[in-house]
Amino acid sequence: MAELVKTNKMFGGLVKRYAHQSTQLGCKMHFSLFTPPAATNGNKVPVVYFLSGLTCTDENFTQKSGAQRKAAELGLALVAPDTSPRGLGIEGEDESWDFGTGAGFYLDATVDKWRQYRMYSYITEELPALLRSLPELDVDNASIMGHSMGGHGALVIGLTKPTYKSISAFAPICNPSVVPWGQKAFEGYLGEGWQEAGKRYDATELVRQYNGPVLPVLMDTGTDDDFLEKQLHPWTFEKAASGKLEVENRMQPQYDHSYYTIATFIDDHLAFHAKHLTSS
């Protein structure tokens, strides 16, 4: 069971932060939840997951994006999990900002030292099961989105789990097998043979082999994003997904990698998800 840590009223809805002991990760975890005004009197509302990027916690999106205003209007619940296990006492877990704490990369580690880094299974199995205990959430009617490392996670999870009605991402790491952030994470968490093992966590590699339903995907990346050329490669995913997914890859002039960009375009993403969550 999840323990309610705090509650704040916002745009007629509620921002709640929960804590629970994770069986997948072997530590205490937090997640943040916004429920709109529509989630009252026994009404269930659709769920949109937001996966955050490197160094973030469950609260960055909740505090910085301004997403609650539009979510309240559209009747969407927003779920923001943390980005990694915390406080496991693993040697080196806090030495690097792009590996270890705050950098779980939404995969299931196979290197023994990092075996508790199972963010893929946490997001796809444990967290939805936990949310089912909250009567206001329609967990079976869900979409997923994320930013940077979380955009990578949203694409990978959306492609590998036939659970989500739509996928969106801000500045996603689209081809992690060929960029420094992804290579560091895959080698560290997956160990020897990571080049092959990493393909199951690489959205571009996954979509090349994809033969599932034609999912709608919205991506926004700033042309002034410092990581665009070295780490993100949204054009690679768009090309690989041609004819397989409905991808709208928008390059936004002068926008960067920050939450200023997310706050600017978050309403578009929530409207995009609401369209697909309410049409079924």
XYZ file of N, CA and C in Angstrom:
840
model
N 0.838 -1.204 0.000
C 0.000 0.000 0.000
C 0.876 1.260 0.000
N 0.358 2.293 -0.639
C 1.065 3.567 -0.671
C 0.596 4.460 0.469
N 1.547 5.162 1.063
C 1.260 6.082 2.173
C 1.202 7.504 1.628
N 0.112 8.205 1.886
C -0.028 9.587 1.460
C 0.860 10.464 2.330
N 1.793 11.185 1.697
C 2.759 12.007 2.420
C 2.264 13.446 2.559
N 1.710 14.000 1.478
C 1.201 15.372 1.541
C 0.203 15.596 0.429
N -0.646 16.610 0.614
C -1.671 16.963 -0.367
C -1.724 18.471 -0.517
N -1.817 18.950 -1.773
C -1.993 20.367 -2.061
C -3.125 20.534 -3.072
N -3.976 21.511 -2.835
C -5.049 21.836 -3.782
C -4.482 22.657 -4.926
N -4.929 22.350 -6.167
C -4.431 23.082 -7.328
C -5.446 22.991 -8.460
N -5.883 24.137 -8.981
C -6.833 24.195 -10.090
C -8.045 23.303 -9.857
N -8.515 23.265 -8.618
C -9.694 22.486 -8.281
C -9.432 21.011 -8.060
N -8.220 20.565 -8.389
C -7.840 19.180 -8.162
C -6.866 19.066 -7.010
N -6.244 17.903 -6.889
C -5.338 17.642 -5.780
C -3.996 17.130 -6.271
N -2.921 17.729 -5.765
C -1.568 17.209 -5.966
C -1.204 16.406 -4.726
N -0.932 15.141 -4.911
C -0.611 14.268 -3.790
C 0.758 13.642 -3.999
N 1.482 13.444 -2.918
C 2.740 12.719 -2.984
C 2.629 11.486 -2.095
N 3.001 10.343 -2.665
C 2.894 9.068 -1.966
C 4.279 8.453 -1.765
N 4.399 7.637 -0.733
C 5.589 6.832 -0.487
C 5.177 5.369 -0.351
N 6.057 4.470 -0.761
C 5.776 3.045 -0.580
C 7.092 2.273 -0.629
N 7.068 1.084 -0.079
C 8.228 0.201 -0.131
C 8.139 -0.625 -1.404
N 9.104 -0.454 -2.288
C 9.073 -1.138 -3.580
C 9.662 -2.539 -3.481
N 8.911 -3.522 -3.973
C 9.430 -4.882 -4.019
C 10.386 -5.057 -5.197
N 10.157 -4.351 -6.297
C 11.050 -4.446 -7.451
C 12.421 -3.842 -7.163
N 12.441 -2.723 -6.456
C 13.672 -1.959 -6.279
C 14.312 -2.146 -4.908
N 13.559 -2.677 -3.972
C 14.114 -2.956 -2.650
C 14.412 -1.724 -1.829
N 13.629 -0.670 -2.016
C 13.833 0.559 -1.243
C 12.525 1.338 -1.193
N 12.520 2.388 -0.401
C 11.362 3.270 -0.335
C 11.337 4.159 -1.572
N 10.190 4.243 -2.212
C 10.030 5.055 -3.409
C 8.891 6.052 -3.218
N 8.964 7.135 -3.989
C 7.905 8.140 -3.996
C 7.346 8.293 -5.400
N 6.091 8.666 -5.480
C 5.529 9.121 -6.741
C 4.549 10.250 -6.452
N 4.404 11.140 -7.421
C 3.472 12.256 -7.302
C 2.278 12.007 -8.202
N 1.120 12.471 -7.764
C -0.134 12.240 -8.477
C -0.991 13.492 -8.451
N -1.464 13.912 -9.628
C -2.480 14.966 -9.691
C -3.793 14.337 -10.123
N -4.832 14.572 -9.331
C -6.173 14.134 -9.722
C -7.026 15.363 -9.992
N -7.714 15.400 -11.137
C -8.495 16.570 -11.527
C -9.821 16.641 -10.774
N -10.518 17.755 -10.881
C -11.828 17.864 -10.212
C -12.805 16.774 -10.642
N -12.655 16.256 -11.862
C -13.569 15.213 -12.343
C -13.463 13.919 -11.548
N -12.359 13.748 -10.811
C -12.140 12.508 -10.056
C -12.831 12.574 -8.701
N -14.113 12.800 -8.730
C -14.902 12.888 -7.494
C -16.186 12.090 -7.664
N -16.848 11.830 -6.558
C -18.146 11.157 -6.567
C -18.105 9.810 -7.292
N -16.992 9.110 -7.128
C -16.885 7.779 -7.706
C -16.485 7.741 -9.163
N -16.196 8.885 -9.758
C -15.792 8.911 -11.168
C -14.331 8.493 -11.313
N -14.061 7.658 -12.298
C -12.695 7.280 -12.628
C -12.199 8.127 -13.791
N -10.929 8.526 -13.739
C -10.366 9.361 -14.794
C -9.173 8.664 -15.443
N -8.915 8.964 -16.734
C -7.751 8.377 -17.417
C -6.442 8.827 -16.779
N -5.394 8.060 -17.040
C -4.085 8.295 -16.429
C -3.052 8.617 -17.509
N -2.256 9.660 -17.267
C -1.098 9.949 -18.101
C 0.146 9.880 -17.213
N 1.077 9.007 -17.555
C 2.340 8.896 -16.833
C 3.336 9.890 -17.429
N 4.109 10.549 -16.556
C 5.213 11.391 -17.013
C 6.507 10.856 -16.415
N 7.438 10.462 -17.283
C 8.744 9.956 -16.856
C 9.770 11.076 -16.980
N 10.419 11.397 -15.889
C 11.347 12.523 -15.858
C 12.750 12.121 -16.313
N 13.604 13.131 -16.475
C 14.941 12.936 -16.998
C 16.010 12.822 -15.925
N 17.248 12.799 -16.379
C 18.410 12.662 -15.509
C 18.397 13.691 -14.384
N 18.733 13.258 -13.196
C 18.851 14.038 -11.953
C 17.508 14.378 -11.316
N 16.398 14.102 -11.983
C 15.086 14.517 -11.467
C 14.534 13.543 -10.431
N 13.570 14.026 -9.674
C 12.776 13.198 -8.766
C 11.338 13.186 -9.262
N 10.439 12.633 -8.473
C 9.017 12.626 -8.826
C 8.390 14.014 -8.769
N 9.078 14.983 -8.160
C 8.458 16.288 -7.954
C 8.826 17.342 -8.995
N 9.844 17.119 -9.814
C 10.241 18.146 -10.783
C 9.103 18.517 -11.727
N 8.499 17.510 -12.334
C 7.404 17.752 -13.267
C 6.219 18.404 -12.568
N 5.893 17.910 -11.394
C 4.754 18.429 -10.642
C 4.935 19.901 -10.298
N 6.140 20.301 -9.954
C 6.391 21.663 -9.486
C 6.730 22.646 -10.603
N 7.228 22.163 -11.748
C 7.754 23.066 -12.762
C 6.955 23.138 -14.063
N 6.176 22.141 -14.378
C 5.592 22.064 -15.719
C 4.333 22.893 -15.896
N 3.595 23.125 -14.813
C 2.302 23.803 -14.934
C 1.239 22.954 -15.604
N 1.457 21.644 -15.647
C 0.547 20.754 -16.370
C -0.815 20.616 -15.720
N -0.923 20.923 -14.435
C -2.166 20.658 -13.719
C -3.339 21.476 -14.243
N -3.082 22.696 -14.719
C -4.193 23.520 -15.209
C -4.927 22.822 -16.365
N -4.166 22.372 -17.363
C -4.779 21.717 -18.516
C -5.324 20.344 -18.142
N -4.619 19.619 -17.276
C -5.098 18.308 -16.847
C -6.427 18.431 -16.107
N -6.575 19.492 -15.312
C -7.843 19.722 -14.617
C -8.966 19.964 -15.618
N -8.679 20.741 -16.631
C -9.674 21.050 -17.668
C -10.079 19.804 -18.448
N -9.105 18.950 -18.763
C -9.352 17.775 -19.595
C -9.784 16.548 -18.803
N -9.687 16.615 -17.491
C -10.073 15.475 -16.664
C -9.081 14.338 -16.687
N -7.778 14.683 -16.668
C -6.716 13.680 -16.701
C -5.991 13.613 -15.365
N -5.678 12.413 -14.923
C -4.774 12.228 -13.789
C -3.339 12.167 -14.312
N -2.413 12.764 -13.580
C -0.999 12.770 -13.944
C -0.208 12.012 -12.883
N 0.551 11.032 -13.316
C 1.381 10.235 -12.410
C 2.839 10.471 -12.751
N 3.623 10.922 -11.780
C 5.046 11.193 -11.987
C 5.866 10.344 -11.011
N 6.452 9.257 -11.481
C 7.313 8.439 -10.608
C 8.707 9.029 -10.486
N 9.495 8.477 -9.574
C 10.900 8.858 -9.440
C 11.695 8.231 -10.585
N 12.974 8.606 -10.685
C 13.799 8.196 -11.818
C 14.772 7.062 -11.513
N 14.844 6.625 -10.269
C 15.750 5.526 -9.914
C 15.471 5.092 -8.488
N 16.010 3.937 -8.083
C 16.057 3.639 -6.651
C 16.927 4.678 -5.938
N 16.754 4.782 -4.638
C 17.555 5.737 -3.856
C 17.998 5.111 -2.544
N 19.228 5.449 -2.152
C 19.738 5.046 -0.853
C 20.019 3.568 -0.699
N 20.398 2.907 -1.770
C 20.683 1.475 -1.675
C 22.055 1.182 -1.091
N 22.913 2.183 -1.047
C 24.251 1.971 -0.510
C 25.186 1.269 -1.473
N 24.905 1.337 -2.761
C 25.775 0.733 -3.759
C 26.996 1.627 -3.959
N 28.159 1.050 -3.946
C 29.372 1.828 -4.161
C 29.311 2.531 -5.518
N 29.484 3.842 -5.513
C 29.488 4.621 -6.739
C 28.132 5.116 -7.203
N 27.062 4.815 -6.455
C 25.729 5.193 -6.943
C 25.521 6.714 -6.997
N 26.297 7.472 -6.243
C 26.134 8.931 -6.225
C 27.331 9.669 -6.826
N 28.180 8.969 -7.543
C 29.397 9.598 -8.075
C 29.166 10.369 -9.367
N 28.134 10.026 -10.103
C 27.934 10.599 -11.429
C 26.491 11.041 -11.595
N 26.280 12.223 -12.191
C 24.912 12.717 -12.358
C 24.145 11.977 -13.446
N 24.854 11.280 -14.356
C 24.176 10.602 -15.460
C 24.260 9.083 -15.356
N 24.531 8.577 -14.144
C 24.523 7.140 -13.905
C 24.339 6.912 -12.417
N 23.520 5.923 -12.057
C 23.250 5.675 -10.646
C 22.041 6.462 -10.177
N 22.120 7.027 -8.998
C 20.988 7.743 -8.410
C 20.472 8.837 -9.348
N 19.178 8.813 -9.592
C 18.556 9.796 -10.480
C 18.720 9.484 -11.947
N 19.272 8.323 -12.268
C 19.577 7.978 -13.668
C 19.326 6.499 -13.930
N 18.145 6.026 -13.594
C 17.835 4.606 -13.743
C 17.613 4.142 -15.163
N 17.389 5.060 -16.086
C 17.289 4.807 -17.528
C 16.138 3.891 -17.929
N 15.222 3.626 -17.006
C 14.001 2.885 -17.328
C 14.303 1.530 -17.986
N 15.299 0.845 -17.428
C 15.634 -0.509 -17.857
C 15.724 -1.419 -16.634
N 15.878 -2.710 -16.880
C 16.123 -3.677 -15.807
C 17.579 -4.111 -15.893
N 18.379 -3.705 -14.918
C 19.806 -4.006 -14.930
C 20.048 -5.505 -14.799
N 21.110 -5.965 -15.458
C 21.492 -7.373 -15.359
C 22.849 -7.559 -14.680
N 23.635 -6.480 -14.555
C 24.879 -6.544 -13.790
C 24.528 -6.702 -12.313
N 25.123 -7.669 -11.646
C 24.718 -8.027 -10.286
C 24.758 -6.838 -9.328
N 25.776 -6.017 -9.438
C 25.923 -4.871 -8.544
C 24.708 -3.941 -8.613
N 24.121 -3.820 -9.783
C 23.007 -2.894 -10.005
C 21.678 -3.622 -10.149
N 21.576 -4.842 -9.629
C 20.418 -5.685 -9.882
C 19.105 -5.072 -9.381
N 19.192 -4.130 -8.418
C 17.971 -3.498 -7.918
C 17.502 -2.337 -8.800
N 18.275 -2.005 -9.783
C 17.861 -0.976 -10.728
C 16.949 -1.618 -11.788
N 15.681 -1.685 -11.442
C 14.671 -2.352 -12.279
C 13.529 -1.369 -12.572
N 13.895 -0.239 -13.135
C 12.891 0.799 -13.363
C 11.888 0.426 -14.454
N 12.302 -0.381 -15.414
C 11.353 -0.825 -16.442
C 10.214 -1.618 -15.797
N 10.556 -2.612 -14.999
C 9.533 -3.424 -14.347
C 8.763 -2.627 -13.302
N 9.444 -1.705 -12.641
C 8.748 -0.862 -11.672
C 7.653 -0.040 -12.350
N 7.988 0.595 -13.472
C 7.027 1.463 -14.156
C 5.915 0.652 -14.809
N 6.250 -0.499 -15.379
C 5.261 -1.238 -16.157
C 4.449 -2.228 -15.333
N 4.958 -2.632 -14.168
C 4.266 -3.654 -13.385
C 3.879 -3.169 -11.985
N 4.880 -2.783 -11.195
C 4.592 -2.484 -9.798
C 3.763 -1.215 -9.623
N 4.145 -0.146 -10.310
C 3.426 1.110 -10.126
C 1.969 1.028 -10.584
N 1.655 0.495 -11.777
C 0.241 0.366 -12.148
C -0.561 -0.486 -11.163
N 0.030 -1.567 -10.654
C -0.664 -2.405 -9.678
C -0.970 -1.618 -8.412
N -0.016 -0.781 -8.009
C -0.215 0.053 -6.828
C -1.328 1.079 -7.062
N -1.352 1.659 -8.256
C -2.357 2.680 -8.568
C -3.771 2.112 -8.611
N -3.883 0.829 -8.845
C -5.214 0.209 -8.881
C -5.919 0.285 -7.529
N -5.171 0.521 -6.476
C -5.797 0.655 -5.160
C -6.438 2.023 -4.957
N -6.207 2.943 -5.901
C -6.792 4.284 -5.810
C -8.042 4.314 -6.675
N -9.224 4.411 -6.078
C -10.478 4.194 -6.802
C -10.789 5.243 -7.863
N -10.128 6.404 -7.822
C -10.432 7.456 -8.782
C -9.705 7.298 -10.111
N -8.803 6.320 -10.215
C -7.973 6.170 -11.407
C -8.448 5.019 -12.295
N -8.572 5.290 -13.589
C -8.856 4.262 -14.583
C -7.512 3.822 -15.171
N -6.837 2.945 -14.477
C -5.468 2.566 -14.817
C -5.391 1.859 -16.166
N -6.488 1.251 -16.606
C -6.496 0.555 -17.886
C -6.680 1.498 -19.070
N -6.901 2.759 -18.794
C -7.045 3.775 -19.845
C -5.925 4.784 -19.643
N -4.756 4.495 -20.237
C -3.552 5.251 -19.889
C -2.726 5.594 -21.121
N -1.977 6.689 -21.004
C -0.980 7.105 -21.987
C 0.308 7.410 -21.245
N 1.382 7.601 -22.006
C 2.683 7.802 -21.362
C 3.484 8.857 -22.099
N 4.204 9.680 -21.331
C 5.073 10.698 -21.916
C 6.286 10.887 -21.009
N 7.283 11.643 -21.497
C 8.465 11.878 -20.681
C 9.392 12.880 -21.323
N 10.460 13.196 -20.594
C 11.427 14.209 -21.016
C 12.836 13.635 -20.982
N 13.588 13.787 -22.069
C 14.994 13.407 -22.134
C 15.160 11.909 -21.836
N 15.839 11.528 -20.760
C 15.892 10.125 -20.389
C 14.487 9.560 -20.222
N 13.580 10.364 -19.707
C 12.192 9.931 -19.558
C 11.464 9.837 -20.885
N 11.858 10.665 -21.857
C 11.310 10.523 -23.196
C 11.735 9.203 -23.814
N 13.007 8.849 -23.598
C 13.490 7.515 -23.983
C 12.632 6.441 -23.331
N 12.401 6.574 -22.034
C 11.607 5.588 -21.320
C 10.188 5.489 -21.849
N 9.570 6.628 -22.141
C 8.194 6.628 -22.644
C 8.107 5.927 -23.994
N 9.063 6.198 -24.877
C 9.057 5.555 -26.191
C 9.261 4.045 -26.067
N 10.237 3.638 -25.275
C 10.536 2.214 -25.119
C 9.360 1.482 -24.481
N 8.840 2.014 -23.402
C 7.739 1.356 -22.702
C 6.479 1.354 -23.570
N 6.212 2.472 -24.250
C 5.045 2.526 -25.118
C 5.096 1.527 -26.259
N 6.298 1.252 -26.744
C 6.462 0.309 -27.854
C 6.439 -1.149 -27.412
N 6.817 -1.411 -26.170
C 6.963 -2.799 -25.724
C 5.811 -3.290 -24.859
N 4.952 -2.396 -24.419
C 3.797 -2.783 -23.613
C 2.522 -2.291 -24.305
N 1.628 -3.181 -24.731
C 0.414 -2.776 -25.448
C -0.652 -2.224 -24.500
N -0.230 -1.324 -23.640
C -1.086 -0.808 -22.571
C -1.518 0.625 -22.826
N -0.715 1.370 -23.551
C -0.875 2.819 -23.623
C -1.533 3.233 -24.937
N -2.442 4.198 -24.857
C -3.196 4.648 -26.028
C -2.391 5.604 -26.896
N -1.421 6.286 -26.308
C -0.620 7.263 -27.049
C 0.685 7.495 -26.291
N 1.677 8.025 -27.029
C 3.010 8.273 -26.477
C 3.424 9.684 -26.861
N 4.056 10.400 -25.935
C 4.660 11.680 -26.318
C 5.955 11.887 -25.560
N 6.781 12.800 -26.076
C 8.095 13.007 -25.474
C 8.603 14.410 -25.759
N 9.299 14.946 -24.782
C 10.046 16.189 -24.929
C 11.526 15.829 -24.995
N 12.199 16.239 -26.056
C 13.638 16.042 -26.201
C 14.082 14.636 -25.814
N 13.467 13.597 -26.405
C 13.817 12.230 -26.006
C 15.184 11.781 -26.511
N 15.817 10.902 -25.741
C 17.023 10.213 -26.204
C 16.533 9.052 -27.068
N 16.558 9.242 -28.369
C 15.857 8.330 -29.274
C 16.651 7.115 -29.711
N 17.961 7.199 -29.664
C 18.808 6.112 -30.155
C 19.978 5.918 -29.182
N 19.672 5.530 -27.931
C 20.691 5.537 -26.877
C 21.883 4.642 -27.142
N 21.742 3.624 -27.964
C 22.858 2.726 -28.235
C 24.031 3.420 -28.904
N 23.789 4.567 -29.543
C 24.855 5.222 -30.307
C 25.232 6.590 -29.739
N 24.744 6.937 -28.536
C 25.086 8.234 -27.943
C 25.686 8.035 -26.553
N 26.473 8.994 -26.059
C 27.214 8.798 -24.801
C 26.348 8.477 -23.588
N 25.240 9.189 -23.399
C 24.401 8.896 -22.236
C 23.937 7.447 -22.247
N 23.419 7.014 -23.383
C 22.900 5.659 -23.471
C 23.987 4.609 -23.366
N 25.108 4.828 -24.019
C 26.193 3.851 -23.970
C 26.717 3.675 -22.551
N 26.849 4.776 -21.821
C 27.309 4.696 -20.430
C 26.322 3.897 -19.581
N 25.038 4.183 -19.748
C 24.020 3.481 -18.966
C 23.945 2.013 -19.343
N 23.935 1.708 -20.636
C 23.800 0.327 -21.072
C 25.007 -0.517 -20.644
N 26.217 0.021 -20.819
C 27.406 -0.731 -20.412
C 27.414 -0.947 -18.906
N 27.052 0.101 -18.141
C 27.083 -0.007 -16.684
C 26.024 -0.930 -16.117
N 24.803 -0.847 -16.649
C 23.695 -1.629 -16.107
C 23.556 -3.012 -16.741
N 23.965 -3.153 -18.006
C 23.758 -4.409 -18.735
C 25.034 -5.218 -18.892
N 26.197 -4.571 -18.729
C 27.459 -5.283 -18.710
C 27.906 -5.823 -20.062
N 28.652 -6.895 -20.020
C 29.199 -7.483 -21.234
C 28.071 -7.856 -22.190
N 28.253 -7.519 -23.441
C 27.205 -7.769 -24.427
C 26.121 -6.712 -24.434
N 26.408 -5.536 -23.849
C 25.391 -4.490 -23.762
C 24.949 -3.996 -25.130
N 25.810 -4.099 -26.116
C 25.435 -3.604 -27.455
C 24.205 -4.343 -27.977
N 24.155 -5.644 -27.743
C 22.987 -6.419 -28.175
C 21.850 -6.304 -27.168
N 22.173 -6.418 -25.880
C 21.137 -6.344 -24.843
C 20.447 -4.984 -24.834
N 21.200 -3.929 -25.187
C 20.634 -2.588 -25.167
C 19.583 -2.342 -26.227
N 19.513 -3.203 -27.234
C 18.540 -2.995 -28.313
C 17.103 -3.053 -27.793
N 16.869 -3.809 -26.718
C 15.504 -3.895 -26.177
C 15.120 -2.634 -25.413
N 16.102 -1.751 -25.195
C 15.830 -0.469 -24.532
C 16.206 0.712 -25.432
N 16.205 0.500 -26.711
C 16.539 1.554 -27.669
C 15.334 1.729 -28.588
N 14.669 2.870 -28.508
C 13.420 3.070 -29.245
C 13.604 2.954 -30.748
N 14.725 3.444 -31.263
C 14.958 3.359 -32.702
C 15.151 1.918 -33.138
N 15.915 1.145 -32.372
C 16.091 -0.271 -32.687
C 14.767 -1.025 -32.559
N 13.986 -0.692 -31.542
C 12.706 -1.370 -31.342
C 11.735 -1.103 -32.480
N 11.665 0.138 -32.910
C 10.663 0.473 -33.935
C 11.047 -0.109 -35.288
N 12.324 -0.355 -35.512
C 12.737 -1.010 -36.755
C 12.157 -2.417 -36.872
N 11.940 -3.074 -35.729
C 11.393 -4.428 -35.708
C 9.902 -4.445 -35.348
N 9.321 -3.290 -35.161
C 7.960 -3.185 -34.623
C 6.919 -3.602 -35.660
N 5.941 -4.407 -35.213
C 4.836 -4.791 -36.087
C 3.505 -4.768 -35.340
N 3.421 -3.907 -34.331
C 2.213 -3.799 -33.531
C 1.248 -2.761 -34.082
N 0.302 -2.328 -33.250
C -0.673 -1.325 -33.686
C -0.007 0.000 -34.025
N -0.632 0.769 -34.900
C -0.078 2.056 -35.325
C -0.383 3.093 -34.238
N 0.555 3.249 -33.325
C 0.373 4.151 -32.195
C 0.645 5.604 -32.592
N -0.096 6.544 -32.021
C 0.203 7.957 -32.242
C 1.320 8.426 -31.311
N 2.284 9.165 -31.867
C 3.445 9.648 -31.111
C 3.639 11.135 -31.417
N 3.779 11.938 -30.378
C 4.083 13.364 -30.514
C 5.417 13.643 -29.832
N 6.330 14.326 -30.545
C 7.633 14.671 -29.969
C 7.919 16.150 -30.208
N 8.393 16.827 -29.169
C 8.827 18.219 -29.267
C 10.270 18.323 -28.800
N 11.127 18.912 -29.620
C 12.525 19.134 -29.267
C 12.921 20.530 -29.730
N 13.658 21.263 -28.905
C 14.089 22.601 -29.262
C 15.294 22.602 -30.186
N 15.303 23.530 -31.129
C 16.465 23.628 -32.029
C 17.699 24.137 -31.300
N 17.510 24.816 -30.143
C 18.636 25.297 -29.347
C 18.950 24.385 -28.169
N 18.473 23.162 -28.228
C 18.777 22.172 -27.197
C 20.253 21.795 -27.317
N 21.004 22.012 -26.242
C 22.440 21.740 -26.261
C 22.772 20.270 -26.508
N 21.795 19.384 -26.272
C 22.051 17.947 -26.389
C 21.528 17.358 -27.701
N 20.964 18.185 -28.554
C 20.282 17.701 -29.752
C 21.177 16.826 -30.624
N 22.326 17.338 -31.006
C 23.191 16.635 -31.950
C 23.953 15.482 -31.302
N 24.324 15.648 -30.041
C 25.179 14.651 -29.404
C 24.411 13.512 -28.751
N 23.194 13.803 -28.233
C 22.520 12.813 -27.396
C 21.118 12.399 -27.858
N 20.392 13.236 -28.574
C 18.953 13.030 -28.740
C 18.554 12.320 -30.038
N 18.923 12.853 -31.180
C 18.675 12.240 -32.497
C 17.204 11.899 -32.765
N 16.291 12.854 -32.624
C 14.881 12.541 -32.894
C 14.613 12.166 -34.340
N 15.408 12.691 -35.272
C 15.223 12.385 -36.688
C 15.459 10.905 -36.988
N 16.339 10.269 -36.211
C 16.630 8.844 -36.420
C 15.401 7.997 -36.104
N 14.758 8.322 -35.005
C 13.542 7.588 -34.638
C 12.427 7.859 -35.646
N 12.254 9.107 -36.023
C 11.194 9.448 -36.974
C 11.350 8.656 -38.273
N 12.561 8.575 -38.778
C 12.813 7.845 -40.020
C 12.522 6.356 -39.842
N 12.985 5.776 -38.734
C 12.779 4.346 -38.503
C 11.305 4.005 -38.293
N 10.535 4.956 -37.783
C 9.117 4.712 -37.484
C 8.199 4.961 -38.666
N 8.745 5.455 -39.757
C 7.926 5.777 -40.922
C 7.154 4.550 -41.402
N 5.832 4.708 -41.552
C 4.977 3.623 -41.996
C 4.568 2.660 -40.906
N 5.095 2.844 -39.672
C 4.781 1.937 -38.566
C 4.010 2.627 -37.443
N 4.343 3.903 -37.218
C 3.678 4.698 -36.193
C 3.231 6.018 -36.804
N 2.306 6.679 -36.145
C 1.896 8.027 -36.549
C 2.724 9.029 -35.739
N 3.890 9.390 -36.263
C 4.824 10.241 -35.530
C 4.731 11.681 -36.017
N 4.518 12.592 -35.073
C 4.652 14.020 -35.350
C 5.872 14.510 -34.580
N 6.944 14.766 -35.297
C 8.217 15.180 -34.700
C 8.392 16.670 -34.933
N 8.147 17.471 -33.901
C 8.165 18.924 -34.047
C 9.472 19.500 -33.506
N 10.157 20.258 -34.332
C 11.359 20.964 -33.919
C 10.963 22.408 -33.628
N 11.180 22.833 -32.395
C 10.694 24.135 -31.942
C 11.838 25.156 -31.946
N 11.754 26.174 -32.810
C 12.847 27.146 -32.956
C 13.178 27.874 -31.659
N 14.459 27.876 -31.310
C 15.059 28.612 -30.192
C 14.752 28.026 -28.809
N 13.975 26.959 -28.738
C 13.718 26.343 -27.438
C 14.860 25.406 -27.062
N 15.013 25.185 -25.738
C 16.145 24.414 -25.244
C 15.695 23.140 -24.532
N 16.544 22.614 -23.653
C 16.299 21.324 -23.000
C 15.574 21.472 -21.656
N 15.190 22.664 -21.306
C 14.726 22.936 -19.943
C 13.214 22.780 -19.789
N 12.770 22.987 -18.536
C 11.342 22.970 -18.242
C 10.613 24.188 -18.809
N 11.323 25.193 -19.252
C 10.670 26.282 -19.981
C 10.023 25.732 -21.247
N 10.703 24.831 -21.895
C 10.162 24.207 -23.104
C 8.979 23.309 -22.767
N 9.136 22.496 -21.740
C 8.036 21.619 -21.336
C 6.801 22.430 -20.983
N 6.965 23.476 -20.187
C 5.823 24.297 -19.773
C 5.137 24.960 -20.968
N 5.918 25.292 -22.004
C 5.358 25.948 -23.176
C 4.449 25.016 -23.973
N 4.828 23.761 -24.091
C 4.117 22.839 -24.982
C 3.344 21.739 -24.261
N 3.315 21.775 -22.931
C 2.651 20.703 -22.187
C 1.161 20.631 -22.493
N 0.510 21.767 -22.720
C -0.925 21.731 -23.027
C -1.191 20.966 -24.314
N -0.319 21.138 -25.308
C -0.467 20.390 -26.559
C -0.385 18.888 -26.306
N 0.550 18.487 -25.467
C 0.739 17.066 -25.204
C -0.447 16.480 -24.446
N -0.969 17.208 -23.488
C -2.108 16.690 -22.735
C -3.357 16.622 -23.604
N -3.561 17.617 -24.469
C -4.694 17.567 -25.394
C -4.555 16.389 -26.358
N -3.342 16.135 -26.794
C -3.037 14.990 -27.669
C -3.423 13.683 -26.980
N -3.001 13.527 -25.737
C -3.328 12.304 -25.014
C -4.817 12.209 -24.724
N -5.446 13.307 -24.334
C -6.878 13.287 -24.025
C -7.691 12.830 -25.233
N -7.286 13.265 -26.407
C -7.987 12.863 -27.637
C -8.019 11.338 -27.781
N -6.894 10.697 -27.479
C -6.819 9.247 -27.652
C -7.362 8.492 -26.461
N -7.339 9.090 -25.297
C -7.864 8.419 -24.105
C -9.386 8.474 -24.045
N -9.964 9.468 -24.645
C -11.424 9.628 -24.565
C -12.137 9.135 -25.819
N -11.373 8.685 -26.825
C -11.985 8.226 -28.066
C -12.264 6.737 -28.075
N -11.760 6.039 -27.062
C -11.941 4.570 -27.021
C -13.227 4.203 -26.302
